[in-house]
Short mmCIF file of C-alpha atoms in Angstrom, two decimals:
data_model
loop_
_atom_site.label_atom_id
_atom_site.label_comp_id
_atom_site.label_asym_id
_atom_site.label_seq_id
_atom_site.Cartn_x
_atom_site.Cartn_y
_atom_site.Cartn_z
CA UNK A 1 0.00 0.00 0.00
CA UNK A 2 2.85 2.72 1.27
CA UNK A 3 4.38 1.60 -2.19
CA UNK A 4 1.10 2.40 -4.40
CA UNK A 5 0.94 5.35 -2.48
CA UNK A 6 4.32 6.88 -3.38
CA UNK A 7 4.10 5.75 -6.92
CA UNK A 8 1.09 7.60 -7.22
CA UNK A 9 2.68 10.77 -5.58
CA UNK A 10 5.84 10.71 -7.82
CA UNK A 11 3.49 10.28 -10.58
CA UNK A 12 1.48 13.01 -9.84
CA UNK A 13 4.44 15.35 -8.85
CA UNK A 14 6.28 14.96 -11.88
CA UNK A 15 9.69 16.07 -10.52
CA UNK A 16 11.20 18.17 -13.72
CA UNK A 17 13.28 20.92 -13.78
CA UNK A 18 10.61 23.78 -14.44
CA UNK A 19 8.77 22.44 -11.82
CA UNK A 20 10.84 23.06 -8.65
CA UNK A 21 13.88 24.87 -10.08
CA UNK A 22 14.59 28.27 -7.97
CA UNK A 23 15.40 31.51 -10.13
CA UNK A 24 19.24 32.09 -10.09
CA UNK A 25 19.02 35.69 -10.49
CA UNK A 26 20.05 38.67 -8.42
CA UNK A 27 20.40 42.30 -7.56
CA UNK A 28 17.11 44.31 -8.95
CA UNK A 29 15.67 42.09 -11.53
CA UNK A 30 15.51 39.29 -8.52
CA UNK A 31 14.07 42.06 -6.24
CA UNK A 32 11.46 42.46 -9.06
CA UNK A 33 10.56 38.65 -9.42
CA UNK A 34 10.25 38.33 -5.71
CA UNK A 35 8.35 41.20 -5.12
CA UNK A 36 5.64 40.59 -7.98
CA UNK A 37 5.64 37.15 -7.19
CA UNK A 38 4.95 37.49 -3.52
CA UNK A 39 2.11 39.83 -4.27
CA UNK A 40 0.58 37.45 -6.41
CA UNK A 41 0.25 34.32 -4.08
CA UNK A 42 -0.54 36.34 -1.14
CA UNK A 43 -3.88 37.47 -3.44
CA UNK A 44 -3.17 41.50 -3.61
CA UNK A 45 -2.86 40.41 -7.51
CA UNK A 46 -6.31 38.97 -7.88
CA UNK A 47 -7.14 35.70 -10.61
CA UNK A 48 -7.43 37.61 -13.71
CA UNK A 49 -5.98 41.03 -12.98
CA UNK A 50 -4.59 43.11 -15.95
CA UNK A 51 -0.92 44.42 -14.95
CA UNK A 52 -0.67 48.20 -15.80
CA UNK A 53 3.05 48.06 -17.01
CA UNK A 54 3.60 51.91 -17.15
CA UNK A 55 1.95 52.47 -13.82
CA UNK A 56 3.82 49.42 -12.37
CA UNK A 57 7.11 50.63 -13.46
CA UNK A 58 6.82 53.87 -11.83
CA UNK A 59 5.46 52.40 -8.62
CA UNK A 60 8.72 50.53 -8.44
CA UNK A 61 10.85 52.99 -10.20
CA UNK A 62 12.00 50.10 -12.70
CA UNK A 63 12.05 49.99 -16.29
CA UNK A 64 9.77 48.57 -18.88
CA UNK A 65 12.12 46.07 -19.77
CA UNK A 66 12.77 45.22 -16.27
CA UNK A 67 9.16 44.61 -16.20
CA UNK A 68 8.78 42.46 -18.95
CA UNK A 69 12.08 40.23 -17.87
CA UNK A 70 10.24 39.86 -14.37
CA UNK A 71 7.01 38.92 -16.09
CA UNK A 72 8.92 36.59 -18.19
CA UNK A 73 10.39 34.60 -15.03
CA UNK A 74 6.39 34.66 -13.83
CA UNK A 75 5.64 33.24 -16.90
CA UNK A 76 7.85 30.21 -16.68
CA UNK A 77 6.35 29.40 -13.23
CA UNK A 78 3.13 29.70 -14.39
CA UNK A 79 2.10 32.72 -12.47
CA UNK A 80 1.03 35.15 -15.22
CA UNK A 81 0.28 34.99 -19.04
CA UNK A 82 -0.30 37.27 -21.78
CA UNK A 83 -2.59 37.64 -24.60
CA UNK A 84 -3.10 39.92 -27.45
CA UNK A 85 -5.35 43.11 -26.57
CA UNK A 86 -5.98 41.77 -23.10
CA UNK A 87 -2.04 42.22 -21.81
CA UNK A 88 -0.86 40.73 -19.04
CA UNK A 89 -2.38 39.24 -16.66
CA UNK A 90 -2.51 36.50 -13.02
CA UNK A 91 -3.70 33.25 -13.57
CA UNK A 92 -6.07 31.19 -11.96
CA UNK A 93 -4.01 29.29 -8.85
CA UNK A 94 -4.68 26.01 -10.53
CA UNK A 95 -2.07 27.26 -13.47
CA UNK A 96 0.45 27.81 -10.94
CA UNK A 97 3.48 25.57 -10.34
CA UNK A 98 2.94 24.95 -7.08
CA UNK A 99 6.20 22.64 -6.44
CA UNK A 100 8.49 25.17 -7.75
CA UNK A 101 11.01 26.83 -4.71
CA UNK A 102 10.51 30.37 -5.28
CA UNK A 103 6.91 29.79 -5.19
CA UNK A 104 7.27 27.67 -1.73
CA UNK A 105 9.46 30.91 -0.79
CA UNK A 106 6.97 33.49 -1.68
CA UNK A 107 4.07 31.93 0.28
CA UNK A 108 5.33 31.42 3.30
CA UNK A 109 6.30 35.31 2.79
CA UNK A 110 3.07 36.31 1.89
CA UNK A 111 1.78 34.87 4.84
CA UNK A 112 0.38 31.66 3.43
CA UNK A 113 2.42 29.39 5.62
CA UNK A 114 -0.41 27.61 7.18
CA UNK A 115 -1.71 25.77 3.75
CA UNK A 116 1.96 25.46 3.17
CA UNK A 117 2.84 23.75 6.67
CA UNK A 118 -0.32 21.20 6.52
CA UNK A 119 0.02 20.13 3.31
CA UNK A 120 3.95 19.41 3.34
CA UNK A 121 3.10 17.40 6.81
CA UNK A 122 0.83 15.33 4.15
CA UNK A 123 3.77 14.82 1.77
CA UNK A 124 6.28 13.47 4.39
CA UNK A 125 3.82 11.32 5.77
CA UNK A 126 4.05 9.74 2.40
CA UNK A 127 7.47 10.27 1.18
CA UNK A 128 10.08 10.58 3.96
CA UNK A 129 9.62 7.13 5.43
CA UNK A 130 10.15 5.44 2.22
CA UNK A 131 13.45 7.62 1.47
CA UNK A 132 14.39 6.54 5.09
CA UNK A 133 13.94 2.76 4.45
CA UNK A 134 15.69 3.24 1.05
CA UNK A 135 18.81 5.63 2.56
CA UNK A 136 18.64 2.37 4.74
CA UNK A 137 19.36 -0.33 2.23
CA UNK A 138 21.78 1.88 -0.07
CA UNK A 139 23.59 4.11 1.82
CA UNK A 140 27.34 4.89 2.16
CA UNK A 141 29.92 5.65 4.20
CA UNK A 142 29.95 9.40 3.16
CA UNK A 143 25.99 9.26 3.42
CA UNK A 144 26.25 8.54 7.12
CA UNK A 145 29.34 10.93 7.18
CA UNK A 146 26.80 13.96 6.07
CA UNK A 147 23.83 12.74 8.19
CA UNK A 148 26.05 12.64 11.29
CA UNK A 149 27.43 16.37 10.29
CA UNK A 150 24.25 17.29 10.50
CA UNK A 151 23.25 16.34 13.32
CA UNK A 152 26.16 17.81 15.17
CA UNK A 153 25.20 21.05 13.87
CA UNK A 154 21.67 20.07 14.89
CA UNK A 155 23.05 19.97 18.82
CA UNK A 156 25.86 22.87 18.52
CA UNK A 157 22.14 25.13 17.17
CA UNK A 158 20.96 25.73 20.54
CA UNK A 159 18.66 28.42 20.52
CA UNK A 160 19.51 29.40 17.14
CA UNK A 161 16.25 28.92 14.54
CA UNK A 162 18.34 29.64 11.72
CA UNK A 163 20.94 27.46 12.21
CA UNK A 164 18.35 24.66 13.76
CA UNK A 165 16.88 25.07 10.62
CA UNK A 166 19.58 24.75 8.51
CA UNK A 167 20.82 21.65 10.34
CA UNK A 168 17.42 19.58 9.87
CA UNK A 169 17.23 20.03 6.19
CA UNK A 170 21.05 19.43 6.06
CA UNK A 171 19.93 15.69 7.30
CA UNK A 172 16.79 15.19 5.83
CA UNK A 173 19.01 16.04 2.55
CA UNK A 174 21.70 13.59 3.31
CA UNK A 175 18.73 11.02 3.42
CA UNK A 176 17.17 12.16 0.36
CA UNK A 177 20.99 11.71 -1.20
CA UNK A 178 21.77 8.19 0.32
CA UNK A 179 18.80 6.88 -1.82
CA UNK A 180 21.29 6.91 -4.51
CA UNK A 181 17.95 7.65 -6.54
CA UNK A 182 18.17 11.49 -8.63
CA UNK A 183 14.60 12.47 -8.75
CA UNK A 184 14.76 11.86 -4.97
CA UNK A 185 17.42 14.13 -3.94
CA UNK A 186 16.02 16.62 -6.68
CA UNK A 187 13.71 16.63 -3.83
CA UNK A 188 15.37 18.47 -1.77
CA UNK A 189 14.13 21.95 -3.76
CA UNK A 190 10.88 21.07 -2.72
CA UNK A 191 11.17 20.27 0.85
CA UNK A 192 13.84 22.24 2.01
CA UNK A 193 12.21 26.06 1.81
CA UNK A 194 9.18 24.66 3.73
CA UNK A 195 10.99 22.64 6.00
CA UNK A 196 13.08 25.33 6.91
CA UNK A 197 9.87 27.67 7.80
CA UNK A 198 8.58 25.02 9.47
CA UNK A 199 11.49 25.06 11.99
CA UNK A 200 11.57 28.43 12.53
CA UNK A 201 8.32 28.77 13.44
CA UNK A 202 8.38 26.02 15.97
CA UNK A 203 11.52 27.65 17.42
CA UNK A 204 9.75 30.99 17.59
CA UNK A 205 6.46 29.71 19.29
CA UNK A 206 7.71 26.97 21.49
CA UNK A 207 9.45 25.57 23.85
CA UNK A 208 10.71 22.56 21.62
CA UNK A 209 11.74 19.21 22.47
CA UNK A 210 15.96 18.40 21.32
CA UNK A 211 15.07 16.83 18.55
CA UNK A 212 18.47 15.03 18.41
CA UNK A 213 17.24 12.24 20.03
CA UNK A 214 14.88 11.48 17.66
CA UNK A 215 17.07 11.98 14.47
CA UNK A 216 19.97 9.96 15.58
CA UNK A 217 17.21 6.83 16.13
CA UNK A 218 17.06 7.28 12.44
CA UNK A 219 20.31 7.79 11.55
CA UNK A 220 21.11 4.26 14.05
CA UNK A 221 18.48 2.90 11.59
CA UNK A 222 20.11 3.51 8.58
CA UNK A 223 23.75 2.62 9.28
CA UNK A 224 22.54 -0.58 10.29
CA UNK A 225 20.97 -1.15 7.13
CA UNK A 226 17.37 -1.99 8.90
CA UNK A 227 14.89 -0.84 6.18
CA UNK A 228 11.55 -1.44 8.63
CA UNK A 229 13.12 0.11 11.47
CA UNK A 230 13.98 3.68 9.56
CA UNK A 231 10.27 4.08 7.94
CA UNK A 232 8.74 3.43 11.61
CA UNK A 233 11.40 5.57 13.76
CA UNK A 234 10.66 8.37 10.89
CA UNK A 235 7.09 7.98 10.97
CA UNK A 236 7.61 8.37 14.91
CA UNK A 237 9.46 11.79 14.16
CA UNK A 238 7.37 13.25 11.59
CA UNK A 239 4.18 12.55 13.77
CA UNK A 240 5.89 14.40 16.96
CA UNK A 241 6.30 17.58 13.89
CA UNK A 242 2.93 17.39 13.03
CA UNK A 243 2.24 17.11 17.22
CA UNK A 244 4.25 20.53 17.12
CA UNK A 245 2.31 22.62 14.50
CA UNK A 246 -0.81 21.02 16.45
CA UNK A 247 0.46 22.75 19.81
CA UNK A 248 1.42 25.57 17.62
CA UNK A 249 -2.37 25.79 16.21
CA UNK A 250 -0.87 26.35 12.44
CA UNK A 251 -2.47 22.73 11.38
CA UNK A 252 -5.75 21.29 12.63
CA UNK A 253 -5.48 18.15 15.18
CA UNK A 254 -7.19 15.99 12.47
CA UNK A 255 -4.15 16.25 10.44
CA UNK A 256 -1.82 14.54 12.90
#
């Protein structure tokens, strides 16, 4: 069943570049991406609105051509369109590619971090076991070498969010990578930006638990290759991070 499952999520996911590949640019033409984009998932650029280029270049004191480079970037992550005589304009959400990074970005900026939280709970339910049983069966010495790196860092965070942060997706990474399966650790654009406001909220809001503990079970797992033991000590952990957005009120109890 678990297999059918994630079959039937990879399927669905389709795990190609344009779907999950971050923008590489910088300095204002990146400022102009981000800043249309997050105004677009966080609904201040309704389904369907015509951009005024002109009077959107001199709100932002940019160029037309800026403009039109930004729009293109939109374009590509299915944000915006254009037509003949109608211009340019947002697209309905179900147009939108939802797995890309900058898009997992901009929403939790725009203040949509709730949706975001409960639904990538729902994904690791599904997928993270099976990359632990699989890290499990395949890994290598370097694997463990990066999974116990990060878990060091993990310990060393303290009170840092940031760093905590950085350290958990550093692992779950090293998991996704000890597959030894590419569209797996391609992965890692999807789950790291949410992951990573995950933490930080759960830093912010309580008083959490070392999660350590619960890591290394899995890491003990994996180095000694025991496949059903890494699914069911990672089911354990991502249940106690759904328990945590529960506490935190972000996802509903029937989620857990």
């Amino acid at each position: 069943m678990a297999t059918a499952r994630l079959r039937c999520v990879l399927a669905s996911m389709i795990f190609e570049e344009r779907f999950v590949a971050r923008y590489s640019g910088r300095g204002l033409h990146y400022q102009v991406v981000r800043h249309l984009g997050t105004r677009i998932v966080d609904g201040r650029f309704a389904e369907g609105e015509v951009f005024d280029l002109r009077a959107l270049g001199a709100e932002l004191d940019v160029s037309l051509t800026v403009l039109r480079e930004a729009f293109k970037v939109l374009a590509s992550k299915g944000l915006v369109d254009a037509r003949q005589r109608r211009g340019t304009f947002v697209r309905a959400r179900s147009a939108w590619n939802l797995l890309d990074a900058d898009l997992l970005d901009w929403r939790v900026d725009g203040g949509d971090a709730e949706t975001l939280l409960r639904d990538l709970a729902d994904l690791r339910s599904v997928i993270e076991p099976a990359v632990a049983g699989r890290a499990a069966l395949r890994r290598t010495e370097a694997d463990l070498a990066a999974a116990e790196a990060a878990l060091t860092a993990m310990a060393e965070a303290g009170d840092d969010a940031v760093a905590a942060a950085e350290a958990d997706a550093a692992f779950h990474r090293a998991l996704l990578l000890a597959t030894g399966n590419e569209l797996f650790a391609r992965m890692d654009l999807l789950l790291e930006p949410a992951l990573r406001a995950r933490d930080r909220l759960v830093h912010a809001h309580l008083s959490a638990d070392d999660p350590v503990p619960a890591h290394r079970l899995v890491l003990a797992a994996v180095r000694d290759r025991d496949a059903p033991r890494a699914e069911a000590v990672m089911l354990e952990l991502l249940a106690k991070a759904t328990e945590d957005l529960h506490l935190m009120g972000t996802i509903p109890a029937e989620s857990r």
